[in-house]
Amino acid sequence: LIRENSPNSEVGGKWEAFQALRGVAVANTQSPNRMSKTTALLDGAEVQPEEATHPDDGTSEEEKTTLQRHIEFWDPKGTGVIWPRDVYAGFRRLGFSRAFSTAITPIISGGLSFNTQTSKIPDPRLPVYVERIHLGIHTSDTGSYDAKGHFDSKRFDEVFAQYDIGNKGGLTQEEVKALTRGQREPKDPKGWTGSWIEWNISFHLAARESPDGKLLLYKEDLLGIMDGTLFPKISKEVAEGTWVRHGHLSPGLRRP
């Protein structure tokens, strides 16, 4: 036993404090509210339990923006970083050819990498950081994502209705072209190019035949592209062979 007047009394005091803290911790695990914030005093210092965090990046699914969810398909392991090899693999899973996937990878990685990284020195490996993807939003777009990457449904509906001639519920390829031209800002070739690439990829990825035989990019499919929910569905059907692409860039993944 350690006496109060012994040279080791300080150690004994710490041991008693530790035992008291341990008893509180055990009691908490037996309490219905296991996440209650318990404070204890150890050597005069207030100790707070650590907050629970997401196992990957501290961001819960509910806290992620629509734009972050849009690109998660290309980050299947949830690392928070999308490398060029991930971009290539993602397009291949969506049924695009090797040639197209190889060509589009440096365009996308190169266009987004520097804007999303924290360093002022460009990383030649071209990583794209999911958490900062909103910094990759370009001009001459529809404005369907706000500056933080959240989805603006009102703006999306307005733009879609403007170019959906006849209220078909989908856009033809000509209407997609008209949309990209109509959203152009003056003297913005980079923004024009980015918008043209995104919309053409979307059309060639998800356009479906309407009852009258026209290829349409339907509104519900476009919404699935915007929030990323369509990509896993297409990838699954491509893997199963239930969606077939006709040519390298032909409008399709059309159901046979």
Short mmCIF file of C-alpha atoms in Angstrom, two decimals:
data_model
loop_
_atom_site.label_atom_id
_atom_site.label_comp_id
_atom_site.label_asym_id
_atom_site.label_seq_id
_atom_site.Cartn_x
_atom_site.Cartn_y
_atom_site.Cartn_z
CA LEU A 1 0.00 0.00 0.00
CA ILE A 2 1.13 3.57 -0.68
CA ARG A 3 0.88 5.88 2.29
CA GLU A 4 -0.15 9.50 1.84
CA ASN A 5 3.04 10.72 3.49
CA SER A 6 5.31 8.44 1.43
CA PRO A 7 7.50 9.70 -1.45
CA ASN A 8 5.22 7.82 -3.82
CA SER A 9 2.03 9.54 -2.67
CA GLU A 10 1.89 11.52 -5.92
CA VAL A 11 1.92 8.28 -7.88
CA GLY A 12 -0.76 6.88 -5.63
CA GLY A 13 -2.93 9.91 -6.23
CA LYS A 14 -2.61 9.45 -9.98
CA TRP A 15 -3.47 5.77 -9.66
CA GLU A 16 -6.61 6.56 -7.66
CA ALA A 17 -7.62 9.18 -10.23
CA PHE A 18 -7.06 6.67 -13.02
CA GLN A 19 -9.19 4.06 -11.24
CA ALA A 20 -11.94 6.61 -10.74
CA LEU A 21 -11.83 7.57 -14.41
CA ARG A 22 -11.88 3.89 -15.40
CA GLY A 23 -14.95 3.35 -13.24
CA VAL A 24 -16.76 6.21 -14.98
CA ALA A 25 -15.86 4.80 -18.39
CA VAL A 26 -17.17 1.36 -17.46
CA ALA A 27 -20.36 2.89 -16.16
CA ASN A 28 -20.83 4.74 -19.43
CA THR A 29 -20.55 1.55 -21.47
CA GLN A 30 -23.35 0.08 -19.36
CA SER A 31 -25.52 3.16 -19.76
CA PRO A 32 -28.21 3.34 -22.48
CA ASN A 33 -26.59 6.55 -23.75
CA ARG A 34 -23.10 5.36 -24.65
CA MET A 35 -22.28 8.51 -26.57
CA SER A 36 -22.74 10.83 -23.54
CA LYS A 37 -19.89 13.25 -23.12
CA THR A 38 -18.19 12.44 -19.83
CA THR A 39 -15.52 14.65 -18.37
CA ALA A 40 -13.03 13.58 -15.75
CA LEU A 41 -10.30 15.28 -13.79
CA LEU A 42 -6.82 13.83 -14.01
CA ASP A 43 -3.96 15.78 -12.44
CA GLY A 44 -6.15 18.86 -12.59
CA ALA A 45 -6.71 18.59 -16.36
CA GLU A 46 -10.15 18.15 -17.86
CA VAL A 47 -10.33 15.13 -20.16
CA GLN A 48 -12.92 14.88 -22.92
CA PRO A 49 -13.65 11.67 -24.83
CA GLU A 50 -12.87 11.73 -28.54
CA GLU A 51 -15.72 12.44 -30.94
CA ALA A 52 -16.81 9.62 -33.24
CA THR A 53 -15.59 10.20 -36.80
CA HIS A 54 -16.29 8.67 -40.19
CA PRO A 55 -13.86 5.81 -40.86
CA ASP A 56 -12.71 7.38 -44.11
CA ASP A 57 -12.58 11.17 -44.18
CA GLY A 58 -14.77 12.39 -41.34
CA THR A 59 -17.62 13.28 -43.71
CA SER A 60 -20.88 11.37 -43.37
CA GLU A 61 -22.97 10.46 -46.40
CA GLU A 62 -25.53 13.08 -45.38
CA GLU A 63 -22.86 15.79 -45.24
CA LYS A 64 -21.49 15.13 -48.72
CA THR A 65 -22.54 17.54 -51.43
CA THR A 66 -24.32 16.43 -54.58
CA LEU A 67 -21.19 17.15 -56.58
CA GLN A 68 -19.10 14.96 -54.27
CA ARG A 69 -21.59 12.13 -54.68
CA HIS A 70 -21.53 12.73 -58.44
CA ILE A 71 -17.84 11.76 -58.66
CA GLU A 72 -17.76 9.05 -55.97
CA PHE A 73 -18.15 6.38 -58.64
CA TRP A 74 -14.55 7.11 -59.65
CA ASP A 75 -13.40 6.70 -56.04
CA PRO A 76 -14.66 3.16 -55.33
CA LYS A 77 -12.40 2.65 -52.30
CA GLY A 78 -13.46 5.91 -50.69
CA THR A 79 -9.93 7.27 -50.32
CA GLY A 80 -10.97 10.83 -51.12
CA VAL A 81 -8.49 11.01 -53.99
CA ILE A 82 -9.22 10.11 -57.62
CA TRP A 83 -6.14 9.18 -59.65
CA PRO A 84 -5.94 9.00 -63.45
CA ARG A 85 -6.10 5.21 -63.26
CA ASP A 86 -9.40 5.55 -61.37
CA VAL A 87 -10.80 7.82 -64.08
CA TYR A 88 -9.83 5.33 -66.78
CA ALA A 89 -11.22 2.35 -64.85
CA GLY A 90 -14.49 4.18 -64.16
CA PHE A 91 -15.15 4.91 -67.82
CA ARG A 92 -14.33 1.33 -68.72
CA ARG A 93 -16.87 0.10 -66.15
CA LEU A 94 -19.42 2.37 -67.83
CA GLY A 95 -18.85 0.58 -71.11
CA PHE A 96 -16.68 3.11 -72.91
CA SER A 97 -13.93 1.79 -75.17
CA ARG A 98 -10.27 1.61 -74.22
CA ALA A 99 -9.48 4.29 -76.81
CA PHE A 100 -12.07 6.72 -75.48
CA SER A 101 -11.23 6.04 -71.83
CA THR A 102 -7.53 6.58 -72.53
CA ALA A 103 -8.22 9.86 -74.35
CA ILE A 104 -10.63 11.32 -71.79
CA THR A 105 -8.57 10.48 -68.69
CA PRO A 106 -5.87 13.19 -69.02
CA ILE A 107 -8.50 15.75 -70.00
CA ILE A 108 -10.56 15.18 -66.86
CA SER A 109 -7.65 14.62 -64.47
CA GLY A 110 -5.69 17.51 -65.91
CA GLY A 111 -8.68 19.82 -65.84
CA LEU A 112 -9.59 19.16 -62.20
CA SER A 113 -6.37 18.26 -60.41
CA PHE A 114 -4.75 21.65 -59.83
CA ASN A 115 -7.98 23.39 -58.79
CA THR A 116 -8.74 20.76 -56.14
CA GLN A 117 -5.29 20.40 -54.60
CA THR A 118 -3.99 22.55 -51.74
CA SER A 119 -0.46 23.03 -53.05
CA LYS A 120 0.38 25.92 -55.36
CA ILE A 121 2.78 23.61 -57.18
CA PRO A 122 0.93 21.35 -59.65
CA ASP A 123 1.19 17.66 -58.83
CA PRO A 124 2.30 15.85 -62.02
CA ARG A 125 0.46 12.72 -60.85
CA LEU A 126 -2.84 14.61 -61.41
CA PRO A 127 -4.77 13.60 -58.27
CA VAL A 128 -8.30 14.96 -57.93
CA TYR A 129 -9.44 15.61 -54.35
CA VAL A 130 -13.09 14.78 -53.72
CA GLU A 131 -13.50 17.11 -50.74
CA ARG A 132 -12.47 20.13 -52.84
CA ILE A 133 -14.21 19.14 -56.08
CA HIS A 134 -16.43 22.23 -55.93
CA LEU A 135 -13.33 24.25 -56.81
CA GLY A 136 -13.33 22.48 -60.16
CA ILE A 137 -16.70 23.93 -61.21
CA HIS A 138 -16.17 25.77 -64.47
CA THR A 139 -17.97 28.70 -66.04
CA SER A 140 -20.42 28.47 -68.97
CA ASP A 141 -22.31 25.66 -67.24
CA THR A 142 -25.98 25.42 -66.29
CA GLY A 143 -25.49 26.57 -62.69
CA SER A 144 -27.18 23.39 -61.42
CA TYR A 145 -24.46 23.12 -58.74
CA ASP A 146 -23.89 26.09 -56.49
CA ALA A 147 -20.44 27.34 -55.47
CA LYS A 148 -20.19 24.67 -52.73
CA GLY A 149 -21.34 21.80 -54.94
CA HIS A 150 -24.93 21.57 -53.68
CA PHE A 151 -27.66 20.85 -56.21
CA ASP A 152 -29.91 23.75 -57.23
CA SER A 153 -33.07 21.96 -58.31
CA LYS A 154 -34.89 25.15 -59.26
CA ARG A 155 -32.12 26.23 -61.61
CA PHE A 156 -31.87 22.72 -63.09
CA ASP A 157 -35.62 22.59 -63.80
CA GLU A 158 -35.54 26.02 -65.43
CA VAL A 159 -32.70 25.16 -67.79
CA PHE A 160 -34.10 21.73 -68.66
CA ALA A 161 -37.57 23.13 -69.43
CA GLN A 162 -36.05 25.85 -71.60
CA TYR A 163 -34.45 23.34 -73.98
CA ASP A 164 -36.92 20.44 -73.77
CA ILE A 165 -38.97 21.47 -76.79
CA GLY A 166 -42.43 19.94 -76.65
CA ASN A 167 -42.08 18.93 -73.00
CA LYS A 168 -40.97 15.40 -73.92
CA GLY A 169 -39.23 14.77 -70.61
CA GLY A 170 -35.89 14.39 -72.39
CA LEU A 171 -33.38 16.20 -74.61
CA THR A 172 -32.40 15.26 -78.14
CA GLN A 173 -28.77 15.58 -79.20
CA GLU A 174 -29.60 18.81 -81.04
CA GLU A 175 -31.24 20.20 -77.91
CA VAL A 176 -28.15 19.28 -75.89
CA LYS A 177 -26.05 21.23 -78.41
CA ALA A 178 -28.42 24.19 -78.13
CA LEU A 179 -28.17 24.03 -74.34
CA THR A 180 -24.37 24.12 -74.30
CA ARG A 181 -24.37 27.04 -76.74
CA GLY A 182 -27.03 28.91 -74.80
CA GLN A 183 -25.11 28.73 -71.51
CA ARG A 184 -21.86 30.07 -72.93
CA GLU A 185 -20.29 33.11 -71.34
CA PRO A 186 -18.32 35.56 -73.50
CA LYS A 187 -14.62 34.85 -74.07
CA ASP A 188 -14.66 31.61 -72.10
CA PRO A 189 -13.27 28.87 -74.38
CA LYS A 190 -12.21 26.72 -71.40
CA GLY A 191 -15.72 26.78 -69.99
CA TRP A 192 -17.27 26.12 -73.41
CA THR A 193 -15.03 23.09 -73.87
CA GLY A 194 -15.75 21.70 -70.40
CA SER A 195 -19.49 22.04 -70.86
CA TRP A 196 -19.41 20.49 -74.34
CA ILE A 197 -17.43 17.49 -73.09
CA GLU A 198 -19.65 16.90 -70.05
CA TRP A 199 -22.94 17.09 -71.92
CA ASN A 200 -21.79 14.97 -74.85
CA ILE A 201 -20.47 12.28 -72.50
CA SER A 202 -23.77 12.36 -70.61
CA PHE A 203 -25.76 11.97 -73.81
CA HIS A 204 -23.61 9.17 -75.20
CA LEU A 205 -23.70 7.45 -71.83
CA ALA A 206 -27.37 7.51 -70.98
CA ALA A 207 -29.50 8.43 -74.02
CA ARG A 208 -32.37 6.00 -74.57
CA GLU A 209 -34.85 5.45 -77.36
CA SER A 210 -38.21 7.13 -76.94
CA PRO A 211 -41.43 5.39 -78.09
CA ASP A 212 -41.17 7.20 -81.43
CA GLY A 213 -37.59 6.01 -81.96
CA LYS A 214 -35.74 9.21 -81.04
CA LEU A 215 -32.72 9.14 -78.77
CA LEU A 216 -33.39 11.21 -75.67
CA LEU A 217 -31.41 12.06 -72.57
CA TYR A 218 -34.29 11.74 -70.13
CA LYS A 219 -34.62 14.06 -67.17
CA GLU A 220 -34.58 11.25 -64.60
CA ASP A 221 -31.38 9.83 -66.10
CA LEU A 222 -29.79 13.26 -66.13
CA LEU A 223 -30.67 13.70 -62.46
CA GLY A 224 -29.06 10.32 -61.81
CA ILE A 225 -25.90 11.60 -63.48
CA MET A 226 -25.97 14.81 -61.45
CA ASP A 227 -26.15 12.99 -58.11
CA GLY A 228 -24.10 9.97 -59.19
CA THR A 229 -26.80 7.35 -58.63
CA LEU A 230 -27.01 6.33 -62.29
CA PHE A 231 -23.36 5.30 -62.65
CA PRO A 232 -23.47 2.14 -60.48
CA LYS A 233 -26.69 1.04 -62.19
CA ILE A 234 -25.16 1.37 -65.66
CA SER A 235 -21.94 -0.29 -64.52
CA LYS A 236 -23.89 -3.26 -63.17
CA GLU A 237 -25.88 -3.69 -66.37
CA VAL A 238 -22.76 -3.33 -68.50
CA ALA A 239 -21.08 -6.07 -66.45
CA GLU A 240 -24.14 -8.28 -66.85
CA GLY A 241 -24.30 -7.62 -70.58
CA THR A 242 -27.83 -6.23 -70.45
CA TRP A 243 -26.75 -2.85 -71.85
CA VAL A 244 -24.84 -2.80 -75.11
CA ARG A 245 -22.80 0.04 -76.57
CA HIS A 246 -22.95 0.42 -80.34
CA GLY A 247 -19.54 1.69 -81.45
CA HIS A 248 -16.98 3.73 -79.53
CA LEU A 249 -18.99 6.95 -79.21
CA SER A 250 -22.41 6.14 -80.60
CA PRO A 251 -25.36 7.27 -78.49
CA GLY A 252 -26.18 4.28 -76.47
CA LEU A 253 -25.87 1.94 -73.73
CA ARG A 254 -29.23 1.07 -75.22
CA ARG A 255 -31.10 -1.92 -73.95
CA PRO A 256 -31.09 -4.63 -76.64
#
